[in-house]
Short mmCIF file of C-alpha atoms in Angstrom, two decimals:
data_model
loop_
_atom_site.label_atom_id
_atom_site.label_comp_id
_atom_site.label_asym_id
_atom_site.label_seq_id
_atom_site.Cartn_x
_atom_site.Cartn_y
_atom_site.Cartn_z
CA UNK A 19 0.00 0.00 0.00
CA UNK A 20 3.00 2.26 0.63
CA UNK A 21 4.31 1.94 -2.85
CA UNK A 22 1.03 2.97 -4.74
CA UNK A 23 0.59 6.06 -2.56
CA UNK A 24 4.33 6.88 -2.84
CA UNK A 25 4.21 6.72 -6.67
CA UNK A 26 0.96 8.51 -6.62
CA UNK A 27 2.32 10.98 -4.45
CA UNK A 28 5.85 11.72 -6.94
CA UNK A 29 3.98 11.90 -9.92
CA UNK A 30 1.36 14.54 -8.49
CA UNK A 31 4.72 16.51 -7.39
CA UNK A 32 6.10 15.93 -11.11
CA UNK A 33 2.90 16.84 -13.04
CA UNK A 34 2.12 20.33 -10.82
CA UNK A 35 6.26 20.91 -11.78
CA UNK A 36 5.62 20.48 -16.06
CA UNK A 37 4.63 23.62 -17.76
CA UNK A 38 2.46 22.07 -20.17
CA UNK A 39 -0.38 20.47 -16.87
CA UNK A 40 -1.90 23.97 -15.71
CA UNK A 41 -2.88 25.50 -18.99
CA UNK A 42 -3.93 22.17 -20.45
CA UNK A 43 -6.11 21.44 -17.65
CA UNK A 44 -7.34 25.46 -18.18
CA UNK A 45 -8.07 24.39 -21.70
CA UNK A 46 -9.80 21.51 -21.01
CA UNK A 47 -12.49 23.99 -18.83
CA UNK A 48 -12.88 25.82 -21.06
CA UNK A 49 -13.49 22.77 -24.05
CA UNK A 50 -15.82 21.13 -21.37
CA UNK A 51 -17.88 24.68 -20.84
CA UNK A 52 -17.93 25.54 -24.63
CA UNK A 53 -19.56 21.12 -25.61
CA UNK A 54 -22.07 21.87 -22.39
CA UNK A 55 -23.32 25.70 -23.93
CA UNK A 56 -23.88 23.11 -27.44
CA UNK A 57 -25.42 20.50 -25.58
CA UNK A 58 -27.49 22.50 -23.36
CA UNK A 59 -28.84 25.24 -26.09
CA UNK A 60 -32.59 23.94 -26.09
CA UNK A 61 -32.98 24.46 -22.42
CA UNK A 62 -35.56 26.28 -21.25
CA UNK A 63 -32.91 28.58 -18.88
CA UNK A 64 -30.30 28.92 -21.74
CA UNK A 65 -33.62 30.15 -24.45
CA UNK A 66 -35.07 32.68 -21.82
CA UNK A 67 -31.22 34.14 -21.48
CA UNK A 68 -31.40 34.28 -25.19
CA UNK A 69 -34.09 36.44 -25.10
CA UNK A 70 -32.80 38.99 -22.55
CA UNK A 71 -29.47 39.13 -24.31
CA UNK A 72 -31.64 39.76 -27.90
CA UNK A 73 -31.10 43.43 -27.81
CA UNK A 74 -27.16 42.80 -28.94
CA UNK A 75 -28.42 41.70 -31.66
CA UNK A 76 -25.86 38.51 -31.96
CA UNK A 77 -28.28 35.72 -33.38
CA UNK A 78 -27.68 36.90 -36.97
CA UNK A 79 -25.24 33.60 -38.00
CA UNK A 80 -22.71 36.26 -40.14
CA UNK A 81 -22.29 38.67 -37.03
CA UNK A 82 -21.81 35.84 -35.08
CA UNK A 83 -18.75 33.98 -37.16
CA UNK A 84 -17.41 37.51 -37.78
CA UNK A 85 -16.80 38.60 -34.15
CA UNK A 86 -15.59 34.71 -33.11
CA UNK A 87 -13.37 34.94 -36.28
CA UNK A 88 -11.83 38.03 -35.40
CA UNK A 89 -11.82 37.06 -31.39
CA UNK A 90 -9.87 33.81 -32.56
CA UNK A 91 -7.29 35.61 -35.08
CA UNK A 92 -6.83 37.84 -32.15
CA UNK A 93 -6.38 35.19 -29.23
CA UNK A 94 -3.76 33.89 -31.49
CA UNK A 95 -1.66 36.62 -32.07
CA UNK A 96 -1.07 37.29 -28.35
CA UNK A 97 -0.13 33.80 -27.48
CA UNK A 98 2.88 33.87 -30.16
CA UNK A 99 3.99 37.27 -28.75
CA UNK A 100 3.64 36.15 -25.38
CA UNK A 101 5.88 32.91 -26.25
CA UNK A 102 8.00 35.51 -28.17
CA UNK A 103 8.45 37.12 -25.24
CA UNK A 104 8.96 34.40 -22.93
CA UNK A 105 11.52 33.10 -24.67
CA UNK A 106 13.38 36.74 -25.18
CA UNK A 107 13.60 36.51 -21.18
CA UNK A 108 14.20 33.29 -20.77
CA UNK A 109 17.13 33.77 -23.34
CA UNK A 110 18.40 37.12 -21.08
CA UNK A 111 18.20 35.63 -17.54
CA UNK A 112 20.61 32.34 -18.65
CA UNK A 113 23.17 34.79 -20.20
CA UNK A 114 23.14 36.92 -17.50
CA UNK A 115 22.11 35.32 -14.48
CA UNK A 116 22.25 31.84 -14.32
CA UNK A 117 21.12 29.02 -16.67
CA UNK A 118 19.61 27.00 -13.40
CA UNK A 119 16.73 29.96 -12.96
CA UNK A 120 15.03 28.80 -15.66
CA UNK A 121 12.78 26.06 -14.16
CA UNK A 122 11.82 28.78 -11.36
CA UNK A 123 10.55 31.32 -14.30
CA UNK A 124 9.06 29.05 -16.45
CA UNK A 125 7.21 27.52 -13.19
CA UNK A 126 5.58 30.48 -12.38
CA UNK A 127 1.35 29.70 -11.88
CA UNK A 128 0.34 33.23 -12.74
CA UNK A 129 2.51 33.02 -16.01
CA UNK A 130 0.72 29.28 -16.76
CA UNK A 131 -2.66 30.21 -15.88
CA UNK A 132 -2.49 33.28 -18.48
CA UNK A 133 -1.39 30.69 -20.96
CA UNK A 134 -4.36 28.57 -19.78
CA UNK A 135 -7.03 31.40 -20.51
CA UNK A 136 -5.30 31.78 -23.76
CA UNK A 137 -5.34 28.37 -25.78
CA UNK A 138 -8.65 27.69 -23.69
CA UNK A 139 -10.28 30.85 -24.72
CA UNK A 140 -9.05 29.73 -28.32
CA UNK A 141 -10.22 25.98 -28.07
CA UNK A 142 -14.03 27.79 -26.78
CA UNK A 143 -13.95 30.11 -30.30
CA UNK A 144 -13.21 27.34 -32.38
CA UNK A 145 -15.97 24.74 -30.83
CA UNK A 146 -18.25 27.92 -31.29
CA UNK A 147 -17.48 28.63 -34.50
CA UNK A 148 -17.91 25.17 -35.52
CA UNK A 149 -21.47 24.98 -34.45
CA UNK A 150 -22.49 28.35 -35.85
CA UNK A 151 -24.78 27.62 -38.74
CA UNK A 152 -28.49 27.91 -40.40
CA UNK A 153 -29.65 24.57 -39.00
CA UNK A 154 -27.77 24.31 -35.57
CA UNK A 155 -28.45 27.46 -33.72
CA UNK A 156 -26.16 28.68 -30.99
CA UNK A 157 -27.35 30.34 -27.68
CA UNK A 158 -26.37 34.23 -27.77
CA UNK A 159 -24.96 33.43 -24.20
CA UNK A 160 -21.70 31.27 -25.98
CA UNK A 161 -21.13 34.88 -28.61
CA UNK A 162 -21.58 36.96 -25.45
CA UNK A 163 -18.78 34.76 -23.33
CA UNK A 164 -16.67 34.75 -26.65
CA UNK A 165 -16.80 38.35 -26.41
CA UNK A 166 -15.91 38.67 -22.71
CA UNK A 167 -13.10 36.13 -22.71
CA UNK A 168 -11.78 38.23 -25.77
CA UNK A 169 -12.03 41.27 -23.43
CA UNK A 170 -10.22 39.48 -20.64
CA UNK A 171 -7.40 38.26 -22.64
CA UNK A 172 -6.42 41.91 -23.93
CA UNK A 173 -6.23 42.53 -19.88
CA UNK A 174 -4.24 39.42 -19.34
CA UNK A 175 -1.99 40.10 -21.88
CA UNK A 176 -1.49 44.12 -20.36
CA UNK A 177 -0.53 42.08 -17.01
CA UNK A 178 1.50 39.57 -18.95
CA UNK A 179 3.85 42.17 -19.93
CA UNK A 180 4.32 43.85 -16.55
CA UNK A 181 4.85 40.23 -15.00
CA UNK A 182 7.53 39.29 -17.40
CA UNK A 183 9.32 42.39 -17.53
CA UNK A 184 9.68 42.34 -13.92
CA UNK A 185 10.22 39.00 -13.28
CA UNK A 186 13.73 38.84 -14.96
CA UNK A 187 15.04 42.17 -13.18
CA UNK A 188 17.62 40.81 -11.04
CA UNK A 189 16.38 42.36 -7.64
CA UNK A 190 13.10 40.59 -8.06
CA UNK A 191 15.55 37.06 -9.14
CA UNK A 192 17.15 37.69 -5.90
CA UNK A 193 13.79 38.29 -3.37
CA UNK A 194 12.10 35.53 -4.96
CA UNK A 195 15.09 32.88 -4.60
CA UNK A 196 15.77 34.49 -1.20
CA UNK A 197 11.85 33.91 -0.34
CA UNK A 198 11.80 30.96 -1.12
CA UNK A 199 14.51 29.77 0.89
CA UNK A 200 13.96 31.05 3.61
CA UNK A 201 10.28 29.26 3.19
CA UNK A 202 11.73 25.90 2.76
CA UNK A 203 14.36 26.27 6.05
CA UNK A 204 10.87 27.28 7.77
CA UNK A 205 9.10 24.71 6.58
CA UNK A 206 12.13 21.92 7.11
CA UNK A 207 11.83 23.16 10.55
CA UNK A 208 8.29 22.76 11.32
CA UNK A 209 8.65 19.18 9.62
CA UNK A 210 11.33 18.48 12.15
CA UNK A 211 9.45 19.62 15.00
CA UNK A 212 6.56 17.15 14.44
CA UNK A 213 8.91 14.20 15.06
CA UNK A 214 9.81 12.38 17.86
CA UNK A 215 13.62 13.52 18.09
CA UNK A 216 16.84 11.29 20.22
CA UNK A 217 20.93 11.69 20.09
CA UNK A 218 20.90 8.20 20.77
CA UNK A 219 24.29 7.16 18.52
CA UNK A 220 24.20 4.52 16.63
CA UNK A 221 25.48 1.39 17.94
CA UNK A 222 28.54 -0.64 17.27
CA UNK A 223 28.23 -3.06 14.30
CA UNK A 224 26.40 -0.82 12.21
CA UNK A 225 28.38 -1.58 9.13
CA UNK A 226 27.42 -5.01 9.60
CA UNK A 227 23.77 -4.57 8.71
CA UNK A 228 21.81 -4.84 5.83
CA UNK A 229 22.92 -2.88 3.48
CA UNK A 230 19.81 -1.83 0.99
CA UNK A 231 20.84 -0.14 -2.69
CA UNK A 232 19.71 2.86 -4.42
CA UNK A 233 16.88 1.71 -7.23
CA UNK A 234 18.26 4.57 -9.08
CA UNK A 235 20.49 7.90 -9.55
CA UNK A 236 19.56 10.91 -7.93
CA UNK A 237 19.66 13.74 -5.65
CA UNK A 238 18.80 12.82 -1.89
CA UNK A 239 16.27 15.38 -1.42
CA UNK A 240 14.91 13.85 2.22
CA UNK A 241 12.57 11.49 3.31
CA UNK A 242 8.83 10.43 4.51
CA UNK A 243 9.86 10.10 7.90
CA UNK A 244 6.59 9.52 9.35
CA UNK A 245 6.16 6.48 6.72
CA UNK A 246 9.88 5.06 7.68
CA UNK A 247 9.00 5.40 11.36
CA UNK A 248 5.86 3.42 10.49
CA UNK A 249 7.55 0.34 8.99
CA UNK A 250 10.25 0.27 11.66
CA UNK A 251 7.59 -0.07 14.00
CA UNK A 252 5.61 -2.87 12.27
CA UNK A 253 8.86 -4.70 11.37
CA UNK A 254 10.44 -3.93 14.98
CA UNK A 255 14.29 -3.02 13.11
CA UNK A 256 16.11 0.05 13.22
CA UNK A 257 17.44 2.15 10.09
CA UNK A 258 20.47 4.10 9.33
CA UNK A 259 20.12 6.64 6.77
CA UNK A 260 23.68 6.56 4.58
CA UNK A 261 23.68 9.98 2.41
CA UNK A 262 23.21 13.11 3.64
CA UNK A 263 20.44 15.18 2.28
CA UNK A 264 21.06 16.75 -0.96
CA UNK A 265 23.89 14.40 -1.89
CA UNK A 266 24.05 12.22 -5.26
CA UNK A 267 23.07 8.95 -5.04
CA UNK A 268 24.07 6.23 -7.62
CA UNK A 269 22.24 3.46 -8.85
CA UNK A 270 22.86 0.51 -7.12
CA UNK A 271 24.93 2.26 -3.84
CA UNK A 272 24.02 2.01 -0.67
CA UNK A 273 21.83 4.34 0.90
CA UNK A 274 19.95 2.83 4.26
CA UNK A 275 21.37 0.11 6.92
CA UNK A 276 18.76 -2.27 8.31
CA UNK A 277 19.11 -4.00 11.95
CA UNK A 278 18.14 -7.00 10.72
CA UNK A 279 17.10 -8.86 7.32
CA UNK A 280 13.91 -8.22 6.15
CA UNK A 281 12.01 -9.56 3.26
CA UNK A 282 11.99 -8.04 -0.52
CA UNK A 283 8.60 -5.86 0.28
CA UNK A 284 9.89 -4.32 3.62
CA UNK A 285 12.81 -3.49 1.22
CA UNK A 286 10.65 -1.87 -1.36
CA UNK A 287 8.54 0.03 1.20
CA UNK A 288 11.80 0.95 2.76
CA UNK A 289 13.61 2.67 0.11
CA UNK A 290 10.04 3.96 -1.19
CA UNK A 291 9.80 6.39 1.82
CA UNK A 292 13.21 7.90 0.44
CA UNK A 293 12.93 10.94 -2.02
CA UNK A 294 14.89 10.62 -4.48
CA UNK A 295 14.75 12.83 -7.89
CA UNK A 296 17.54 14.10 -10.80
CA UNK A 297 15.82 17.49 -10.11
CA UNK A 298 17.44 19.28 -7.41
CA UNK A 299 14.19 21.49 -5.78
CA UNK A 300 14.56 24.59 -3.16
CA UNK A 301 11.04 23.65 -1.85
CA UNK A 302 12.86 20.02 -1.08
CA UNK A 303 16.24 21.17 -0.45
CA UNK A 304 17.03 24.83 0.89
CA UNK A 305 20.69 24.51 -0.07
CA UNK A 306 19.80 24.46 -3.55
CA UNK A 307 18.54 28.43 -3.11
CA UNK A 308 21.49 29.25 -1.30
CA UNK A 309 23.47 27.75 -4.39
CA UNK A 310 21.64 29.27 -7.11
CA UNK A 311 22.67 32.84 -4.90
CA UNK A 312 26.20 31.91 -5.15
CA UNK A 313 26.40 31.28 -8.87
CA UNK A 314 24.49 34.48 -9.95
CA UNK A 315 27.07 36.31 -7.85
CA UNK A 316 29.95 34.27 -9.80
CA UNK A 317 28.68 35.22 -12.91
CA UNK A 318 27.52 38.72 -11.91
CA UNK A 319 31.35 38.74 -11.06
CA UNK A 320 32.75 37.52 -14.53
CA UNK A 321 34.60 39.74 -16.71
CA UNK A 322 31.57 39.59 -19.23
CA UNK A 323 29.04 41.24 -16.64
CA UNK A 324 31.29 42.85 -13.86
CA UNK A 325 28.26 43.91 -11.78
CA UNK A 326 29.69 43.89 -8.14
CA UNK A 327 26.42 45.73 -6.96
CA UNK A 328 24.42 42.44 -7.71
CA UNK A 329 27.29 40.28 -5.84
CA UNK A 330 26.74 42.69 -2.86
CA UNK A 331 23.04 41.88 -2.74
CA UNK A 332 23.93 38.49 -3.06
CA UNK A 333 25.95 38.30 0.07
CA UNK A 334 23.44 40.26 2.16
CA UNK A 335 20.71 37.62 0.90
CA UNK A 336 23.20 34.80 1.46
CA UNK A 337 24.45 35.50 4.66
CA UNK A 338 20.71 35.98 6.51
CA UNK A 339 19.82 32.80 4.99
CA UNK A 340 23.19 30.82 6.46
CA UNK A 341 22.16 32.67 9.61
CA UNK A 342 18.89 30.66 9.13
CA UNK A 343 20.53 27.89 8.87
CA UNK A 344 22.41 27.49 11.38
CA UNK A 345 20.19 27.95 13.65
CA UNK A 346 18.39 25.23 11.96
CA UNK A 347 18.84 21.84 14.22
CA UNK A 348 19.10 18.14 12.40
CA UNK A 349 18.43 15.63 14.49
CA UNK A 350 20.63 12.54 14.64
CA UNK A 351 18.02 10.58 15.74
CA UNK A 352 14.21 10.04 15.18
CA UNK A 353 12.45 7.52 17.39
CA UNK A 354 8.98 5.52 16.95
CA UNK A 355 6.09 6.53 18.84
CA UNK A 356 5.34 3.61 19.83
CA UNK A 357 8.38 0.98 19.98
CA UNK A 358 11.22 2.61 21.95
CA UNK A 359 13.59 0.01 19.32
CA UNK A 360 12.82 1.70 15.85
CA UNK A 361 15.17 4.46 15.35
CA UNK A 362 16.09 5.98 12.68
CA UNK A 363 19.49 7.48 12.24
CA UNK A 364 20.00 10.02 10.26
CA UNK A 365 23.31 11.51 8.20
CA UNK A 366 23.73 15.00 9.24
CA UNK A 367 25.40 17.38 6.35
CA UNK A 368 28.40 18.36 7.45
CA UNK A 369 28.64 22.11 8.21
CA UNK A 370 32.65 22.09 6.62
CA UNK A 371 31.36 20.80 3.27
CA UNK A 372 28.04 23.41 2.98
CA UNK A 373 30.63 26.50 3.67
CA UNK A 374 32.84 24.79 1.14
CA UNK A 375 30.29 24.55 -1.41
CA UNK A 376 28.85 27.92 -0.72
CA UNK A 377 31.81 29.86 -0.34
CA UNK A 378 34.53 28.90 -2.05
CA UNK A 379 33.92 29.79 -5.32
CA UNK A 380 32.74 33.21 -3.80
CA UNK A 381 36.79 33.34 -2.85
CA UNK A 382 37.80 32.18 -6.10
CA UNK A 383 35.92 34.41 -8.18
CA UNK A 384 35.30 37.85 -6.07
CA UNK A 385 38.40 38.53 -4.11
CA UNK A 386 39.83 40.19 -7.33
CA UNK A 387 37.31 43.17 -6.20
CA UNK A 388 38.07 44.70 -3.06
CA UNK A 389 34.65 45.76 -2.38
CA UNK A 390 32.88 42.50 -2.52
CA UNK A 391 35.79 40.96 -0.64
CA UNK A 392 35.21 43.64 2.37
CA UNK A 393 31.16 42.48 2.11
CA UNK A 394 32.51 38.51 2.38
CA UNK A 395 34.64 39.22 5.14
CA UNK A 396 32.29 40.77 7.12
CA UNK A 397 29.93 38.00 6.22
CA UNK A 398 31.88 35.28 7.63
CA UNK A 399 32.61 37.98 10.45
CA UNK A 400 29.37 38.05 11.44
CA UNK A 401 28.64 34.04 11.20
CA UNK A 402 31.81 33.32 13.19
CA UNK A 403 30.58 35.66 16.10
CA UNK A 404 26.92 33.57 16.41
CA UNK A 405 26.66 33.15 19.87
CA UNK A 406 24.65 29.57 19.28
CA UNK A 407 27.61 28.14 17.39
CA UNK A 408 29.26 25.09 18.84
CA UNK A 409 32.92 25.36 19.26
CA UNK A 410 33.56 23.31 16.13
CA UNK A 411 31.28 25.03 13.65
CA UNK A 412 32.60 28.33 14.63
CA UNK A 413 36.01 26.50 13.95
CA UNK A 414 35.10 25.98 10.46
CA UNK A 415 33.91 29.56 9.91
CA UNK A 416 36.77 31.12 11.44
CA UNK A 417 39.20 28.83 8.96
CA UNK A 418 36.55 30.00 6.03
CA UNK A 419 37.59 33.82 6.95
CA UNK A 420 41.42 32.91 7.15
CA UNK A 421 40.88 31.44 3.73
CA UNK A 422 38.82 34.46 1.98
CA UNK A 423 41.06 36.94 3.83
CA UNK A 424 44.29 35.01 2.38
CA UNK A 425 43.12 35.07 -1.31
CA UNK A 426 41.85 38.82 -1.20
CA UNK A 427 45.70 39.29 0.19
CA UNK A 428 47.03 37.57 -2.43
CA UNK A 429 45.25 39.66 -5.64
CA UNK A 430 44.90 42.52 -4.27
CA UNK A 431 47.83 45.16 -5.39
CA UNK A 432 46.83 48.40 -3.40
CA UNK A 433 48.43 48.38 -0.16
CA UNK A 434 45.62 50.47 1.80
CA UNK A 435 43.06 48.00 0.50
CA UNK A 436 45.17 45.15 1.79
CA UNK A 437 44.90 47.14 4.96
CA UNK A 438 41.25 47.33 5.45
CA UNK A 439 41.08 43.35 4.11
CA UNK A 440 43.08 43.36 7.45
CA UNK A 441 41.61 45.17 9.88
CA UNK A 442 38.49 43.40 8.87
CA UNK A 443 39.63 40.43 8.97
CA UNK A 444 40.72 41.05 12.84
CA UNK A 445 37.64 42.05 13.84
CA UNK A 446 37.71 45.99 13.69
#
């Protein structure tokens, strides 16, 4: 039963994700509305709203087809500009930005929906038109709705345009991606707090367990804890959890440790509850956001673009999100509810290895500029001097500093900017 609702459960998340399953299940409202107006035009309700919509004078066949034709030549023409323009932005926000923003653009609902309205409103015209004719009458009510979704499209488009323009500005990129993060540390939090939490450590032997594989390649995005806690409950074993979230999984490696054997099912329900996709997500992974800030500000960086001012926005976006994180706390542990022996042991991501990731190629590529490197500094200042930090994270942010503060050193010329590169790095 777990597998079903597990598959059913990763499709639904895959089909909301395509661009093509809002507007075509917009279109198919509006195909559905425009077969029931045909079906439905010799009821009594639909003839007496003919009559009180006679004075428009819309029941004459050739006024009819002329104002659906011309709605319908119309409808058409925006959607090809709109894809013209969607693809003009899409086209300016990989150059300049970053080529991995795309999915968050092209994702947008209010961009879909507007899509939607178009081909639906199109599909409506055409079923309309079809039916228009001497022996097949039409209620005046599907004209009048022609007319009005014709109307509403010029407004959508107007609202199109605005959207669009602004959504590729890069201070709007950056609130969005920064939003969004910080949503999904929020949410990874509250997710946390609903579990039954231990630092029991795992026990000796653990290597010596079953040992289940990957069923594919992937990103580690997390996992259904309550559904893992379940099993190891009904199957009284414990679980070790090999990757850290967000890591790369291979086909075939290792990815949980079982107390004892279990059967081919338990397996499958097992490595079911694991979420495992090629598409990295921020809504499943927050890391991912914090990323996707660190590569606009390499590229905003690059010779081709030199915009420091969008690197400095970067770092004040990145370093209230790392703040976040820190502050965020992953268990080692999760315990059963109701068998004191199922635990599941998580992997927790090692704090050295997300500063890595984040932050050196912030060193490599913007300590040529002394401005950003002053705005990095003081970032990893700042984290250092958390007061919540455990001895050994604050360890590995201090050694971060000591690393940006040597490579600003080393490219930068000027002596009085090496000096304030210093007395930043000291503190001061």
């Amino acid at each position: 039963m777990i597998r079903p609702l597990k598959t059913t459960r990763r499709l639904w998340r895959g089909l909301k994700t395509r661009l093509w399953f809002t507007p075509s299940v917009i279109a198919l409202g509006f195909l559905l509305l425009s077969i029931a107006l045909i079906r439905l035009r010799y009821t009594d309700m639909l003839q007496e709203l003919d009559k009180q919509l006679s004075f428009l004078a819309l029941a004459n066949q050739e006024t009819a087809r002329s104002i659906v034709t011309t709605l319908t030549g119309g409808l058409i023409s925006l959607v090809v500009f709109s894809f013209s323009m969607v693809m003009v932005v899409l086209n300016q926000a990989s150059s300049q930005f970053s080529p991995r923003l795309l999915p968050g653009l092209i994702s947008k609902q209010e961009h879909q929906r507007i899509l939607g309205f178009y081909l639906g409103a199109i599909i409506y015209n055409l079923m309309v038109l079809a039916r228009i004719g001497p022996k097949d009458q039409l209620p005046i009510i599907s004209v009048v709705l022609a007319i009005l979704f014709g109307l509403l499209g010029l407004g959508l488009f107007i609202y199109f345009i605005h959207s669009i323009s602004n959504s590729v500005r890069i201070d709007a990129i950056l609130h969005d991606l920064y939003q969004r993060t910080k949503n999904s540390l929020a949410d990874t939090q509250k997710r946390l707090s609903k579990t039954r939490q231990t630092d029991k450590e795992p026990p000796q032997g653990i290597e010596n367990w079953q040992g289940l594989a990957s069923p594919r390649s992937g990103y580690f995005l997390g996992l259904e804890a309550d559904t893992l806690l379940k099993i190891t409950e009904q199957e009284h074993i414990s679980v070790a959890v090999v990757p850290h979230q967000g890591a790369f999984i291979l086909q075939g490696k290792e990815v949980l440790k079982v107390s004892q054997e279990v059967s081919d099912e338990v397996s499958e329900d097992l490595l079911a509850a694991l979420r495992i996709d090629v598409n990295e997500s921020i809504e499943e992974d927050y890391l991912h956001g914090m990323h996707q800030l660190v590569e606009i500000a390499v590229k905003a960086m690059s010779p081709g673009i030199n915009d420091p001012a969008t690197a400095l926005n970067v770092l004040d976006f990145l370093t209230a999100l790392f703040e976040q994180y820190l502050k965020l706390y992953e268990p080692l542990c999760l315990v059963g509810s109701d068998n004191a022996n199922a635990y599941v042991w998580l992997q927790p991501r090692p704090l050295d290895e997300v500063v890595f990731m984040l932050f050196a190629p912030l060193r490599a590529y913007v300590t040529q500029d002394v401005v950003v490197s002053r705005k990095l500094l003081r970032s990893l200042l700042h984290l250092s001097h958390l007061p919540e930090l455990s001895d050994r994270d604050r360890e590995v942010l201090e050694q971060e500093l000591a690393k940006a503060k040597a490579d600003a050193l080393t490219r930068l010329s000027n002596e009085q900017d090496r000096l304030l590169i210093k007395k930043i790095s000291e503190g001061h």
